[in-house]
PDB file of C-alpha atoms in Angstrom:
ATOM      1  CA  ALA A 151      88.362  92.440 107.193  1.00 75.00           C
ATOM      2  CA  GLN A 152      91.292  94.737 106.812  1.00 82.00           C
ATOM      3  CA  SER A 153      93.644  94.986 109.769  1.00 90.00           C
ATOM      4  CA  VAL A 154      97.005  96.345 110.795  1.00 94.00           C
ATOM      5  CA  THR A 155      99.267  94.641 113.317  1.00 96.00           C
ATOM      6  CA  GLN A 156     102.111  96.259 115.160  1.00 97.00           C
ATOM      7  CA  PRO A 157     103.580  93.342 117.133  1.00 96.00           C
ATOM      8  CA  ASP A 158     105.704  95.434 119.477  1.00 95.00           C
ATOM      9  CA  ILE A 159     103.752  97.457 122.023  1.00 95.00           C
ATOM     10  CA  HIS A 160     106.834  99.013 123.550  1.00 96.00           C
ATOM     11  CA  ILE A 161     110.483  99.232 122.456  1.00 97.00           C
ATOM     12  CA  THR A 162     113.472 100.735 124.231  1.00 97.00           C
ATOM     13  CA  VAL A 163     116.678 101.560 122.391  1.00 97.00           C
ATOM     14  CA  SER A 164     119.832 103.438 123.268  1.00 97.00           C
ATOM     15  CA  GLU A 165     120.528 106.743 121.633  1.00 96.00           C
ATOM     16  CA  GLY A 166     122.580 106.195 118.499  1.00 97.00           C
ATOM     17  CA  ALA A 167     121.375 102.630 118.034  1.00 97.00           C
ATOM     18  CA  SER A 168     119.442 101.504 114.984  1.00 97.00           C
ATOM     19  CA  LEU A 169     115.695 101.049 115.074  1.00 97.00           C
ATOM     20  CA  GLU A 170     113.158  98.868 113.304  1.00 97.00           C
ATOM     21  CA  LEU A 171     109.448  99.019 114.048  1.00 98.00           C
ATOM     22  CA  ARG A 172     107.330  96.268 112.564  1.00 98.00           C
ATOM     23  CA  CYS A 173     104.033  96.587 110.771  1.00 97.00           C
ATOM     24  CA  ASN A 174     101.986  93.863 109.077  1.00 96.00           C
ATOM     25  CA  TYR A 175      98.702  94.325 107.306  1.00 94.00           C
ATOM     26  CA  SER A 176      95.872  92.160 106.101  1.00 90.00           C
ATOM     27  CA  TYR A 177      94.197  93.293 102.895  1.00 82.00           C
ATOM     28  CA  GLY A 178      93.244  91.667  99.626  1.00 74.00           C
ATOM     29  CA  ALA A 179      95.090  94.122  97.441  1.00 77.00           C
ATOM     30  CA  THR A 180      98.094  96.382  97.736  1.00 74.00           C
ATOM     31  CA  PRO A 181      97.065  99.096 100.149  1.00 82.00           C
ATOM     32  CA  TYR A 182      98.332 102.584 100.660  1.00 88.00           C
ATOM     33  CA  LEU A 183     100.696 102.485 103.645  1.00 91.00           C
ATOM     34  CA  PHE A 184     101.593 105.169 106.127  1.00 93.00           C
ATOM     35  CA  TRP A 185     103.673 105.704 109.232  1.00 96.00           C
ATOM     36  CA  TYR A 186     102.687 108.469 111.647  1.00 96.00           C
ATOM     37  CA  VAL A 187     104.375 109.671 114.821  1.00 97.00           C
ATOM     38  CA  GLN A 188     102.566 111.052 117.857  1.00 94.00           C
ATOM     39  CA  SER A 189     104.576 112.896 120.474  1.00 90.00           C
ATOM     40  CA  PRO A 190     103.094 113.783 123.880  1.00 81.00           C
ATOM     41  CA  GLY A 191     100.752 116.722 123.500  1.00 75.00           C
ATOM     42  CA  GLN A 192     101.282 116.805 119.751  1.00 80.00           C
ATOM     43  CA  GLY A 193      99.078 115.874 116.860  1.00 84.00           C
ATOM     44  CA  LEU A 194      99.801 112.950 114.578  1.00 92.00           C
ATOM     45  CA  GLN A 195     102.498 113.754 112.042  1.00 93.00           C
ATOM     46  CA  LEU A 196     103.104 111.851 108.821  1.00 93.00           C
ATOM     47  CA  LEU A 197     106.594 110.339 108.620  1.00 96.00           C
ATOM     48  CA  LEU A 198     106.295 108.670 105.213  1.00 95.00           C
ATOM     49  CA  LYS A 199     103.905 106.926 102.860  1.00 92.00           C
ATOM     50  CA  TYR A 200     103.924 104.274 100.159  1.00 91.00           C
ATOM     51  CA  PHE A 201     101.532 104.189  97.235  1.00 85.00           C
ATOM     52  CA  SER A 202     103.430 102.473  94.433  1.00 83.00           C
ATOM     53  CA  GLY A 203     106.810 102.274  92.759  1.00 86.00           C
ATOM     54  CA  ASP A 204     110.045 101.967  94.677  1.00 89.00           C
ATOM     55  CA  THR A 205     109.389  99.797  97.695  1.00 91.00           C
ATOM     56  CA  LEU A 206     111.919 101.649  99.839  1.00 96.00           C
ATOM     57  CA  VAL A 207     110.560 105.035 100.795  1.00 96.00           C
ATOM     58  CA  GLN A 208     112.306 107.864 102.548  1.00 96.00           C
ATOM     59  CA  GLY A 209     110.577 110.076 105.058  1.00 96.00           C
ATOM     60  CA  ILE A 210     111.209 112.947 107.360  1.00 95.00           C
ATOM     61  CA  LYS A 211     113.539 112.946 110.361  1.00 94.00           C
ATOM     62  CA  GLY A 212     115.818 110.326 108.788  1.00 96.00           C
ATOM     63  CA  PHE A 213     113.210 107.546 108.745  1.00 97.00           C
ATOM     64  CA  GLU A 214     112.692 105.052 105.935  1.00 98.00           C
ATOM     65  CA  ALA A 215     110.354 102.132 105.391  1.00 98.00           C
ATOM     66  CA  GLU A 216     110.316  99.143 103.089  1.00 96.00           C
ATOM     67  CA  PHE A 217     107.219  97.581 101.581  1.00 94.00           C
ATOM     68  CA  LYS A 218     107.488  93.801 101.221  1.00 94.00           C
ATOM     69  CA  ARG A 219     104.463  92.415  99.408  1.00 91.00           C
ATOM     70  CA  SER A 220     105.398  88.771 100.078  1.00 91.00           C
ATOM     71  CA  GLN A 221     105.409  89.417 103.815  1.00 93.00           C
ATOM     72  CA  SER A 222     102.561  91.966 103.884  1.00 93.00           C
ATOM     73  CA  SER A 223     104.896  94.188 105.828  1.00 95.00           C
ATOM     74  CA  PHE A 224     105.894  97.823 105.929  1.00 96.00           C
ATOM     75  CA  ASN A 225     108.588  98.118 108.575  1.00 98.00           C
ATOM     76  CA  LEU A 226     109.948 101.474 109.692  1.00 98.00           C
ATOM     77  CA  ARG A 227     113.673 101.935 110.165  1.00 98.00           C
ATOM     78  CA  LYS A 228     116.147 104.542 111.314  1.00 98.00           C
ATOM     79  CA  PRO A 229     119.917 103.950 111.350  1.00 97.00           C
ATOM     80  CA  SER A 230     120.664 106.086 114.419  1.00 97.00           C
ATOM     81  CA  VAL A 231     118.017 107.064 116.937  1.00 97.00           C
ATOM     82  CA  HIS A 232     117.989 110.444 118.680  1.00 96.00           C
ATOM     83  CA  TRP A 233     116.491 111.110 122.091  1.00 95.00           C
ATOM     84  CA  SER A 234     113.870 113.313 120.431  1.00 94.00           C
ATOM     85  CA  ASP A 235     112.539 110.267 118.556  1.00 96.00           C
ATOM     86  CA  ALA A 236     110.878 109.005 121.734  1.00 96.00           C
ATOM     87  CA  ALA A 237     107.185 108.940 120.837  1.00 96.00           C
ATOM     88  CA  GLU A 238     104.308 106.698 119.789  1.00 96.00           C
ATOM     89  CA  TYR A 239     104.508 105.361 116.240  1.00 98.00           C
ATOM     90  CA  PHE A 240     101.494 104.243 114.265  1.00 97.00           C
ATOM     91  CA  CYS A 241     101.278 102.268 111.063  1.00 96.00           C
ATOM     92  CA  ALA A 242      98.136 102.856 108.989  1.00 93.00           C
ATOM     93  CA  VAL A 243      96.582 101.405 105.876  1.00 90.00           C
ATOM     94  CA  GLY A 244      94.474 103.250 103.343  1.00 86.00           C
ATOM     95  CA  LEU A 245      92.216 101.189 101.119  1.00 74.00           C
ATOM     96  CA  ALA A 246      92.170 101.264  97.353  1.00 65.00           C
ATOM     97  CA  GLY A 247      89.631 103.372  95.524  1.00 63.00           C
ATOM     98  CA  ASN A 248      88.221 106.639  96.646  1.00 56.00           C
ATOM     99  CA  ASN A 249      87.494 105.615 100.208  1.00 58.00           C
ATOM    100  CA  ARG A 250      90.050 107.528 102.175  1.00 73.00           C
ATOM    101  CA  LYS A 251      89.602 106.198 105.657  1.00 81.00           C
ATOM    102  CA  LEU A 252      92.713 104.929 107.379  1.00 87.00           C
ATOM    103  CA  ILE A 253      92.881 101.729 109.389  1.00 89.00           C
ATOM    104  CA  TRP A 254      95.401 101.933 112.189  1.00 93.00           C
ATOM    105  CA  GLY A 255      97.588  99.643 114.224  1.00 95.00           C
ATOM    106  CA  LEU A 256      97.654  99.886 117.997  1.00 95.00           C
ATOM    107  CA  GLY A 257     100.951 101.725 117.946  1.00 96.00           C
ATOM    108  CA  THR A 258     104.470 101.119 119.231  1.00 97.00           C
ATOM    109  CA  SER A 259     105.773 103.240 122.074  1.00 96.00           C
ATOM    110  CA  LEU A 260     109.452 104.058 121.641  1.00 97.00           C
ATOM    111  CA  ALA A 261     111.669 104.990 124.575  1.00 97.00           C
ATOM    112  CA  VAL A 262     115.242 106.171 124.029  1.00 97.00           C
ATOM    113  CA  ASN A 263     117.899 105.711 126.668  1.00 94.00           C
ATOM    114  CA  PRO A 264     120.668 108.323 126.827  1.00 89.00           C
TER     115      PRO A 264
ATOM    116  CA  GLY B1148      99.433 129.059 107.730  1.00 55.00           C
ATOM    117  CA  ALA B1149      97.339 127.631 110.505  1.00 82.00           C
ATOM    118  CA  GLY B1150      96.951 123.925 110.919  1.00 92.00           C
ATOM    119  CA  VAL B1151      93.868 121.978 111.887  1.00 95.00           C
ATOM    120  CA  SER B1152      92.380 123.328 115.067  1.00 95.00           C
ATOM    121  CA  GLN B1153      89.965 121.645 117.442  1.00 96.00           C
ATOM    122  CA  THR B1154      87.928 123.082 120.252  1.00 97.00           C
ATOM    123  CA  PRO B1155      87.641 122.566 123.088  1.00 97.00           C
ATOM    124  CA  SER B1156      90.933 120.889 123.886  1.00 95.00           C
ATOM    125  CA  ASN B1157      89.322 119.232 126.893  1.00 96.00           C
ATOM    126  CA  LYS B1158      85.705 118.532 127.657  1.00 97.00           C
ATOM    127  CA  VAL B1159      84.375 116.977 130.844  1.00 98.00           C
ATOM    128  CA  THR B1160      80.711 116.103 130.912  1.00 97.00           C
ATOM    129  CA  GLU B1161      78.300 113.966 132.837  1.00 97.00           C
ATOM    130  CA  LYS B1162      76.747 110.761 131.607  1.00 97.00           C
ATOM    131  CA  GLY B1163      73.632 111.461 129.608  1.00 97.00           C
ATOM    132  CA  LYS B1164      74.609 114.963 128.518  1.00 98.00           C
ATOM    133  CA  TYR B1165      74.972 116.266 124.966  1.00 98.00           C
ATOM    134  CA  VAL B1166      78.340 117.478 123.650  1.00 98.00           C
ATOM    135  CA  GLU B1167      79.599 119.178 120.528  1.00 98.00           C
ATOM    136  CA  LEU B1168      83.189 119.018 119.338  1.00 98.00           C
ATOM    137  CA  ARG B1169      84.405 121.448 116.711  1.00 98.00           C
ATOM    138  CA  CYS B1170      87.015 121.072 113.991  1.00 98.00           C
ATOM    139  CA  ASP B1171      88.459 123.855 111.847  1.00 97.00           C
ATOM    140  CA  PRO B1172      90.351 122.330 108.903  1.00 96.00           C
ATOM    141  CA  ILE B1173      93.209 123.824 106.970  1.00 94.00           C
ATOM    142  CA  SER B1174      91.913 126.462 104.589  1.00 93.00           C
ATOM    143  CA  GLY B1175      91.252 125.011 101.146  1.00 89.00           C
ATOM    144  CA  HIS B1176      91.094 121.396 102.308  1.00 91.00           C
ATOM    145  CA  THR B1177      87.919 119.843 101.004  1.00 90.00           C
ATOM    146  CA  ALA B1178      88.193 116.510 102.795  1.00 90.00           C
ATOM    147  CA  LEU B1179      87.676 116.255 106.549  1.00 94.00           C
ATOM    148  CA  TYR B1180      87.893 113.207 108.802  1.00 94.00           C
ATOM    149  CA  TRP B1181      86.953 112.355 112.353  1.00 96.00           C
ATOM    150  CA  TYR B1182      88.727 109.637 114.310  1.00 96.00           C
ATOM    151  CA  ARG B1183      88.474 108.486 117.900  1.00 97.00           C
ATOM    152  CA  GLN B1184      91.476 107.338 119.913  1.00 95.00           C
ATOM    153  CA  SER B1185      91.001 105.492 123.167  1.00 94.00           C
ATOM    154  CA  LEU B1186      93.803 105.099 125.669  1.00 89.00           C
ATOM    155  CA  GLY B1187      96.460 102.724 124.407  1.00 86.00           C
ATOM    156  CA  GLN B1188      94.791 102.306 121.023  1.00 90.00           C
ATOM    157  CA  GLY B1189      95.322 103.540 117.531  1.00 92.00           C
ATOM    158  CA  PRO B1190      92.877 106.010 116.014  1.00 94.00           C
ATOM    159  CA  GLU B1191      89.559 104.553 114.912  1.00 94.00           C
ATOM    160  CA  PHE B1192      87.819 105.988 111.841  1.00 92.00           C
ATOM    161  CA  LEU B1193      84.423 107.580 112.466  1.00 95.00           C
ATOM    162  CA  ILE B1194      83.365 109.620 109.437  1.00 94.00           C
ATOM    163  CA  TYR B1195      84.753 111.325 106.353  1.00 91.00           C
ATOM    164  CA  PHE B1196      83.393 114.403 104.555  1.00 92.00           C
ATOM    165  CA  GLN B1197      84.086 115.452 101.015  1.00 89.00           C
ATOM    166  CA  GLY B1198      82.817 119.016 100.884  1.00 90.00           C
ATOM    167  CA  THR B1199      79.531 119.281 102.748  1.00 93.00           C
ATOM    168  CA  GLY B1200      78.479 115.672 102.409  1.00 91.00           C
ATOM    169  CA  ALA B1201      79.442 112.659 104.463  1.00 91.00           C
ATOM    170  CA  ALA B1202      81.134 110.329 101.992  1.00 87.00           C
ATOM    171  CA  ASP B1203      81.568 107.527 104.520  1.00 89.00           C
ATOM    172  CA  ASP B1204      80.007 107.402 107.978  1.00 93.00           C
ATOM    173  CA  SER B1205      80.507 103.693 108.502  1.00 91.00           C
ATOM    174  CA  GLY B1206      82.647 104.226 111.586  1.00 93.00           C
ATOM    175  CA  LEU B1207      80.066 106.043 113.671  1.00 96.00           C
ATOM    176  CA  PRO B1208      79.400 103.608 116.518  1.00 95.00           C
ATOM    177  CA  ASN B1209      75.656 104.233 116.860  1.00 95.00           C
ATOM    178  CA  ASP B1210      72.956 106.811 116.265  1.00 95.00           C
ATOM    179  CA  ARG B1211      74.006 108.874 119.255  1.00 97.00           C
ATOM    180  CA  PHE B1212      76.878 110.134 117.114  1.00 98.00           C
ATOM    181  CA  PHE B1213      76.307 112.618 114.331  1.00 97.00           C
ATOM    182  CA  ALA B1214      78.540 115.015 112.426  1.00 97.00           C
ATOM    183  CA  VAL B1215      77.857 117.947 110.136  1.00 97.00           C
ATOM    184  CA  ARG B1216      79.829 120.201 107.861  1.00 96.00           C
ATOM    185  CA  PRO B1217      77.201 122.616 106.525  1.00 95.00           C
ATOM    186  CA  GLU B1218      79.451 124.983 104.586  1.00 94.00           C
ATOM    187  CA  GLY B1219      82.200 122.581 103.629  1.00 91.00           C
ATOM    188  CA  SER B1220      84.682 123.975 106.102  1.00 94.00           C
ATOM    189  CA  VAL B1221      84.138 123.744 109.865  1.00 97.00           C
ATOM    190  CA  SER B1222      82.728 120.467 111.127  1.00 98.00           C
ATOM    191  CA  THR B1223      80.953 119.613 114.358  1.00 98.00           C
ATOM    192  CA  LEU B1224      80.807 116.162 115.878  1.00 98.00           C
ATOM    193  CA  LYS B1225      77.751 115.793 118.075  1.00 98.00           C
ATOM    194  CA  ILE B1226      77.267 113.133 120.715  1.00 98.00           C
ATOM    195  CA  GLN B1227      73.902 112.689 122.387  1.00 97.00           C
ATOM    196  CA  ARG B1228      73.248 110.957 125.710  1.00 97.00           C
ATOM    197  CA  THR B1229      76.947 110.510 126.380  1.00 98.00           C
ATOM    198  CA  GLU B1230      78.152 107.313 128.003  1.00 97.00           C
ATOM    199  CA  ARG B1231      81.322 106.624 129.961  1.00 96.00           C
ATOM    200  CA  GLY B1232      82.547 104.496 127.059  1.00 96.00           C
ATOM    201  CA  ASP B1233      82.574 107.579 124.847  1.00 97.00           C
ATOM    202  CA  SER B1234      85.558 108.918 126.800  1.00 97.00           C
ATOM    203  CA  ALA B1235      88.447 109.222 124.352  1.00 97.00           C
ATOM    204  CA  VAL B1236      90.455 111.702 122.342  1.00 96.00           C
ATOM    205  CA  TYR B1237      88.547 112.783 119.263  1.00 98.00           C
ATOM    206  CA  LEU B1238      90.839 113.616 116.378  1.00 96.00           C
ATOM    207  CA  CYS B1239      90.056 115.636 113.308  1.00 96.00           C
ATOM    208  CA  ALA B1240      92.107 115.639 110.112  1.00 94.00           C
ATOM    209  CA  SER B1241      91.846 117.368 106.765  1.00 93.00           C
ATOM    210  CA  SER B1242      93.346 116.869 103.333  1.00 89.00           C
ATOM    211  CA  LEU B1243      93.280 118.540  99.952  1.00 85.00           C
ATOM    212  CA  GLY B1244      90.777 115.992  98.865  1.00 71.00           C
ATOM    213  CA  THR B1245      91.565 115.231  95.271  1.00 58.00           C
ATOM    214  CA  SER B1246      90.885 111.697  94.157  1.00 58.00           C
ATOM    215  CA  GLY B1247      92.502 108.730  95.774  1.00 57.00           C
ATOM    216  CA  MET B1248      94.781 108.508  98.757  1.00 56.00           C
ATOM    217  CA  GLY B1249      97.469 110.787  97.392  1.00 59.00           C
ATOM    218  CA  ASN B1250      96.790 113.558  99.824  1.00 69.00           C
ATOM    219  CA  GLU B1251      98.266 113.600 103.288  1.00 80.00           C
ATOM    220  CA  GLN B1252      95.849 113.875 106.162  1.00 88.00           C
ATOM    221  CA  PHE B1253      96.865 116.650 108.561  1.00 90.00           C
ATOM    222  CA  PHE B1254      95.729 116.087 112.108  1.00 93.00           C
ATOM    223  CA  GLY B1255      94.598 118.475 114.785  1.00 94.00           C
ATOM    224  CA  PRO B1256      95.675 118.157 118.429  1.00 93.00           C
ATOM    225  CA  GLY B1257      92.431 116.463 119.397  1.00 95.00           C
ATOM    226  CA  THR B1258      89.685 117.017 121.949  1.00 97.00           C
ATOM    227  CA  ARG B1259      89.928 114.911 125.082  1.00 96.00           C
ATOM    228  CA  LEU B1260      86.399 113.977 126.122  1.00 98.00           C
ATOM    229  CA  THR B1261      85.799 112.643 129.609  1.00 98.00           C
ATOM    230  CA  VAL B1262      82.361 111.382 130.539  1.00 97.00           C
ATOM    231  CA  LEU B1263      81.869 111.049 134.277  1.00 96.00           C
TER     232      LEU B1263
END
């Protein structure tokens, strides 16, 4: 069965430090890959997505992610974290074909120290 | 323009009662999705509509859960004989709905359901 693993439940970084959030998936083919952010009291917002082509994708708010087929990974990165980045981050997989449902990881909670 | 809206924002009910949760998608979005998010978990797919029809309802946990979208816009998720385990945030999303996964799903703020 398809699954998404986010190994880090909680991460704390200092403001200005770099960030990498890990995401691994299990699927028989190349999936569609997404990162969403959920701030307290806010709806889920799409940060970036990968469908095909260049394996390094740029998103909003200065985030980027790299698809590595050999590692079944799609890690999210940001070179310099801002206090406003504190939120819950979810990696999600969309399956090939016309089925549009997303399969989600458990999320990584990011705290930012001033 | 307005985003996806969900009503009510909070719903407290007693075990065994019937509840309806409403989702108003972005105007013009033909695809609509329901997810459920329990505390400390990622969203869990429930059902997906393309227009008026349910294209995939494989995530509905049992026959107490039912969803409709009679005119291809607003959708209602209905839960009969609620149980304490149904307590969660119910999320609705919509997308333009052309073929494939190319369309971003826009999420509403969710309805927090608490079953006492």
